[in-house]
């Protein structure tokens, strides 16, 4: 039986955001239409030589078997794979690092899979764990 879906969603493993990311995907009309990959540090995996092949392999399989058109990369605030928020002097610095790595991951993905569109998102949360996902749009 042939089965296809539109997207691959790459998130961090962080359990704190599973539900919020699923809710967001539902709001976006993506539910039941995406392959889900969770790797600690999400986008960071494309940039580390140790994990790059693992991340690319998931895209290759998803593309070949399910014909995905879009890759959604979700970075998140306080990511342990980056040392958490405490590793940065400010939220602006932290956010800039995620944005930079998302950009690098997008370039690598497009280099290998020119047919795939890439959407880059950063998840933030407040003290009450109210979560927000914002897409980084091209200027
Ligand atoms: Zn994380």
Coordinates of C-alpha atoms and ligand atoms in Angstrom, one line a residue:
X1 CA 0.0 0.0 0.0
X2 CA 1.3 3.4 -1.0
X3 CA 1.2 6.1 1.6
X4 CA 2.5 9.6 1.4
X5 CA 2.6 12.6 3.7
X6 CA 3.5 16.3 3.1
X7 CA 6.1 17.0 5.8
X8 CA 8.8 15.9 8.1
X9 CA 8.9 17.5 11.5
X10 CA 12.2 17.5 13.3
X11 CA 12.1 18.4 17.0
X12 CA 14.3 18.0 20.0
X13 CA 13.6 15.1 22.2
X14 CA 12.6 17.5 25.1
X15 CA 9.5 16.1 26.6
X16 CA 8.4 19.5 27.9
X17 CA 7.2 20.5 24.4
X18 CA 5.7 17.3 22.9
X19 CA 2.1 18.4 23.6
X20 CA 2.6 22.0 22.5
X21 CA 4.3 21.0 19.2
X22 CA 1.5 18.5 18.5
X23 CA -1.1 21.1 19.2
X24 CA 0.7 23.5 16.9
X25 CA 0.9 20.9 14.1
X26 CA -2.8 20.3 14.5
X27 CA -3.6 24.1 14.2
X28 CA -1.5 24.1 11.1
X29 CA -3.5 21.3 9.6
X30 CA -0.5 19.0 9.6
X31 CA -1.7 16.3 11.9
X32 CA -1.6 12.9 10.3
X33 CA 0.4 14.4 7.5
X34 CA 3.9 14.5 8.9
X35 CA 6.7 12.1 9.7
X36 CA 8.1 12.9 13.2
X37 CA 11.8 12.8 14.0
X38 CA 13.0 13.7 17.5
X39 CA 16.8 14.1 18.0
X40 CA 18.4 16.0 20.9
X41 CA 19.1 19.5 19.6
X42 CA 17.0 19.1 16.5
X43 CA 18.7 21.4 13.9
X44 CA 22.1 20.9 15.6
X45 CA 22.3 17.4 14.3
X46 CA 22.9 18.6 10.8
X47 CA 25.9 20.6 11.9
X48 CA 27.7 18.0 14.1
X49 CA 29.8 15.5 12.1
X50 CA 28.8 12.7 14.5
X51 CA 25.1 13.1 13.9
X52 CA 24.8 14.7 10.4
X53 CA 24.5 11.4 8.6
X54 CA 21.7 10.2 11.0
X55 CA 19.7 13.4 10.4
X56 CA 20.2 13.3 6.7
X57 CA 19.2 9.6 6.6
X58 CA 15.8 10.4 8.2
X59 CA 15.1 12.9 5.5
X60 CA 16.2 10.6 2.8
X61 CA 14.0 7.8 4.0
X62 CA 11.0 10.1 4.6
X63 CA 11.5 11.6 1.1
X64 CA 11.8 8.3 -0.6
X65 CA 9.1 6.4 1.2
X66 CA 6.6 9.1 1.9
X67 CA 7.3 11.7 -0.7
X68 CA 7.6 14.6 1.7
X69 CA 7.7 18.2 0.3
X70 CA 8.5 20.2 3.4
X71 CA 10.9 19.9 6.3
X72 CA 9.9 21.7 9.5
X73 CA 12.8 22.4 11.9
X74 CA 11.8 23.3 15.4
X75 CA 14.5 24.8 17.7
X76 CA 13.5 25.6 21.3
X77 CA 14.5 27.9 24.1
X78 CA 16.6 26.4 26.9
X79 CA 17.8 23.5 24.7
X80 CA 20.0 21.1 26.7
X81 CA 21.9 20.1 23.6
X82 CA 23.2 23.7 23.5
X83 CA 23.9 23.8 27.3
X84 CA 20.5 25.4 28.0
X85 CA 19.7 29.1 28.4
X86 CA 22.4 29.4 31.0
X87 CA 25.0 28.9 28.3
X88 CA 24.0 32.2 26.8
X89 CA 24.4 35.8 28.1
X90 CA 20.9 36.7 27.0
X91 CA 17.8 35.5 25.2
X92 CA 18.8 37.5 22.2
X93 CA 22.1 35.8 22.0
X94 CA 20.5 32.4 22.5
X95 CA 17.9 33.1 19.9
X96 CA 20.5 34.3 17.4
X97 CA 22.4 31.0 17.8
X98 CA 19.3 28.9 17.1
X99 CA 18.5 31.1 14.1
X100 CA 22.0 30.8 12.8
X101 CA 22.0 27.0 13.2
X102 CA 18.5 26.7 11.6
X103 CA 19.9 28.7 8.6
X104 CA 22.9 26.4 8.3
X105 CA 20.7 23.3 8.6
X106 CA 18.4 24.7 5.9
X107 CA 21.4 25.3 3.5
X108 CA 22.6 21.7 4.0
X109 CA 19.2 20.2 3.5
X110 CA 18.6 22.2 0.3
X111 CA 22.1 21.3 -1.0
X112 CA 21.2 17.5 -0.6
X113 CA 17.5 17.6 -1.3
X114 CA 16.8 20.5 -3.7
X115 CA 13.1 19.7 -4.0
X116 CA 12.4 20.1 -0.3
X117 CA 11.1 23.3 1.2
X118 CA 12.4 24.1 4.7
X119 CA 10.4 26.0 7.4
X120 CA 12.3 27.1 10.5
X121 CA 10.7 27.7 13.8
X122 CA 11.7 28.7 17.3
X123 CA 9.7 27.6 20.3
X124 CA 9.7 29.8 23.4
X125 CA 8.0 29.5 26.7
X126 CA 7.3 31.6 29.8
X127 CA 7.4 30.8 33.5
X128 CA 4.0 29.2 33.3
X129 CA 5.1 27.0 30.5
X130 CA 2.9 28.9 28.0
X131 CA 4.5 27.8 24.7
X132 CA 4.7 29.8 21.5
X133 CA 6.1 28.7 18.1
X134 CA 7.3 31.4 15.8
X135 CA 8.4 30.9 12.3
X136 CA 11.5 32.6 11.0
X137 CA 10.5 34.1 7.8
X138 CA 12.9 35.3 5.1
X139 CA 13.4 39.1 5.2
Ligands
LIG1 ZN1 16.4 20.5 23.3

